[in-house]
XYZ file of C-alpha atoms in Angstrom:
175
model
C 0.013 0.002 0.008
C 1.149 3.546 -0.762
C -0.415 5.299 2.192
C 0.443 9.032 2.317
C 3.376 8.649 -0.092
C 3.211 12.057 -1.633
C 6.278 12.146 -3.818
C 8.548 10.006 -5.978
C 11.981 9.664 -4.419
C 13.489 8.823 -7.814
C 15.918 6.362 -6.200
C 18.007 9.213 -4.745
C 18.899 10.481 -1.292
C 17.066 13.443 0.103
C 19.981 15.781 -0.574
C 20.315 14.619 -4.216
C 16.531 15.069 -4.727
C 16.722 18.605 -3.354
C 19.683 19.550 -5.461
C 18.316 18.030 -8.605
C 14.960 19.824 -8.180
C 16.728 23.107 -7.550
C 18.893 22.771 -10.626
C 16.019 21.695 -12.889
C 13.666 24.475 -11.711
C 16.411 27.019 -12.280
C 16.944 25.610 -15.798
C 13.210 25.713 -16.472
C 12.981 29.379 -15.480
C 16.108 30.204 -17.436
C 15.214 28.495 -20.690
C 11.430 28.199 -20.122
C 11.582 24.739 -21.716
C 13.611 21.637 -20.662
C 13.734 18.092 -21.831
C 13.843 15.373 -19.082
C 12.318 12.116 -18.057
C 8.579 12.006 -17.107
C 9.152 11.067 -13.474
C 11.562 14.022 -12.921
C 9.286 16.412 -14.804
C 6.320 15.559 -12.598
C 8.375 16.231 -9.479
C 9.960 19.428 -10.809
C 6.527 20.734 -11.879
C 5.320 20.769 -8.268
C 8.161 22.974 -7.111
C 8.037 25.230 -10.181
C 4.320 25.899 -9.873
C 4.610 26.812 -6.194
C 7.414 29.251 -7.047
C 5.479 30.849 -9.896
C 2.447 31.289 -7.541
C 4.777 33.099 -5.113
C 6.222 35.236 -7.789
C 2.823 36.691 -8.747
C 3.112 39.011 -5.697
C 6.539 40.724 -5.560
C 7.308 41.189 -1.882
C 10.431 40.803 0.174
C 9.034 37.739 1.936
C 8.180 36.001 -1.357
C 11.558 36.802 -2.839
C 13.368 35.390 0.186
C 11.251 32.274 0.246
C 11.934 31.721 -3.524
C 15.661 32.495 -3.037
C 15.942 29.427 -0.779
C 15.063 27.339 -3.840
C 16.386 29.342 -6.800
C 19.931 30.438 -5.908
C 20.841 32.214 -9.149
C 20.095 35.890 -8.587
C 19.475 36.650 -12.272
C 16.943 33.849 -12.602
C 15.205 34.884 -9.421
C 14.903 38.390 -10.782
C 13.565 36.996 -14.032
C 11.013 34.947 -12.087
C 9.592 38.026 -10.255
C 9.905 40.563 -13.056
C 8.950 38.538 -16.202
C 7.424 35.136 -15.419
C 5.249 36.072 -12.389
C 3.550 39.047 -14.076
C 2.892 37.007 -17.285
C 1.084 34.381 -15.152
C -0.939 36.964 -13.143
C -4.245 36.073 -14.751
C -3.822 32.244 -14.390
C -5.065 30.440 -11.315
C -2.638 27.527 -11.778
C -1.385 25.144 -14.350
C 1.633 27.236 -15.366
C 3.546 24.337 -16.896
C 2.777 21.606 -19.414
C 4.363 18.264 -20.168
C 4.676 17.082 -23.765
C 5.625 13.489 -24.409
C 8.465 12.855 -26.846
C 8.854 9.108 -26.773
C 11.330 6.698 -25.213
C 15.035 7.233 -24.609
C 17.383 4.960 -26.561
C 19.461 3.487 -23.752
C 16.981 2.593 -21.032
C 13.600 3.213 -22.668
C 12.638 5.905 -20.101
C 9.769 8.165 -21.058
C 11.248 11.480 -22.300
C 9.117 14.595 -22.115
C 9.412 18.341 -22.543
C 8.544 20.420 -19.544
C 7.732 23.961 -20.523
C 5.904 27.057 -19.300
C 2.358 27.303 -20.714
C 2.991 30.616 -22.501
C 6.260 29.439 -24.105
C 6.552 30.431 -27.706
C 8.936 28.715 -30.157
C 11.568 31.016 -31.590
C 10.315 32.238 -34.981
C 12.353 33.099 -38.080
C 11.984 36.768 -37.047
C 13.736 35.990 -33.725
C 16.453 34.045 -35.514
C 17.364 36.924 -37.862
C 18.780 39.171 -35.054
C 20.745 36.219 -33.747
C 22.276 35.606 -37.151
C 23.111 39.320 -37.462
C 24.945 39.189 -34.079
C 26.959 36.194 -35.320
C 27.900 38.096 -38.448
C 28.983 41.099 -36.412
C 31.130 38.935 -34.094
C 32.844 37.412 -37.161
C 33.608 40.984 -38.434
C 35.040 41.843 -35.034
C 37.771 39.192 -35.368
C 40.368 40.813 -37.670
C 43.174 39.107 -35.745
C 42.262 35.708 -37.123
C 42.301 37.143 -40.704
C 45.708 38.706 -40.173
C 47.160 35.306 -39.159
C 45.916 33.599 -42.353
C 48.148 35.449 -44.793
C 51.189 34.794 -42.496
C 50.430 31.080 -42.792
C 50.325 31.378 -46.641
C 53.875 32.897 -46.654
C 55.404 29.877 -45.090
C 54.789 27.591 -48.103
C 56.274 30.381 -50.375
C 59.482 30.192 -48.307
C 59.616 26.428 -48.708
C 59.228 26.830 -52.471
C 62.006 29.409 -52.568
C 64.301 27.134 -50.495
C 63.538 24.239 -52.921
C 64.484 26.466 -55.823
C 67.784 27.392 -54.193
C 68.684 23.730 -53.605
C 67.819 22.982 -57.184
C 70.111 25.777 -58.366
C 72.922 24.444 -56.182
C 72.403 20.985 -57.576
C 72.389 22.136 -61.237
C 75.925 23.673 -61.233
C 77.174 20.527 -59.401
C 75.747 18.337 -62.247
C 77.356 20.647 -64.900
C 80.732 20.379 -63.226
C 80.663 16.609 -63.596
C-alpha cells in the first residue's frame, strides 16, 4: 500500500533530490523549456508551480522564500519581473508536459517540460541572432591577419627548394 506517499523519491537520497529539483527548476525558469524524463518532470513541476504562484506578488518575503530554492540571482529576478507578471491572470497550471517518446538506452519516457506561455523562436527571432553572429565574425580581424602569414610559409619552402635545385644544377654541370 502507498499510504500518504506524496512524492517519488526517484531512487535518490534526500539531498540529491533537493539539489536536482533546484537545478532543474532554475533551468526551467532560465530556458522556459527543458527536456527530461517523465518522473523527474512531474516532481519538478510541483516545485516550479509553487514558485510561480509566489512570484505573482513581488514582496520581500516571497523573494526570500523563492531564493531558498532558486539560488541564481538573475533567474530569481527574471522569475519576479517577467514570469510572475505574465502568469498573473492564471489560477494555476503554469507548466505543461509534452511526451516525446522513449530514450534509446533505457527506454525511459522522455518529455518536454515547459511554461504554458512558451513560444517557439520564430524566423524573425532568429534573424537578429544571425546578425549578431555576423557582427562577431567581423570583429575578429586578428584571425584574418594570421591567415596570410600562414600562406607565406609555403612560399618560403618553395624558394628554398628552388635554391637547392640551383645548387644541384651547377654541381651536375661540373661533372
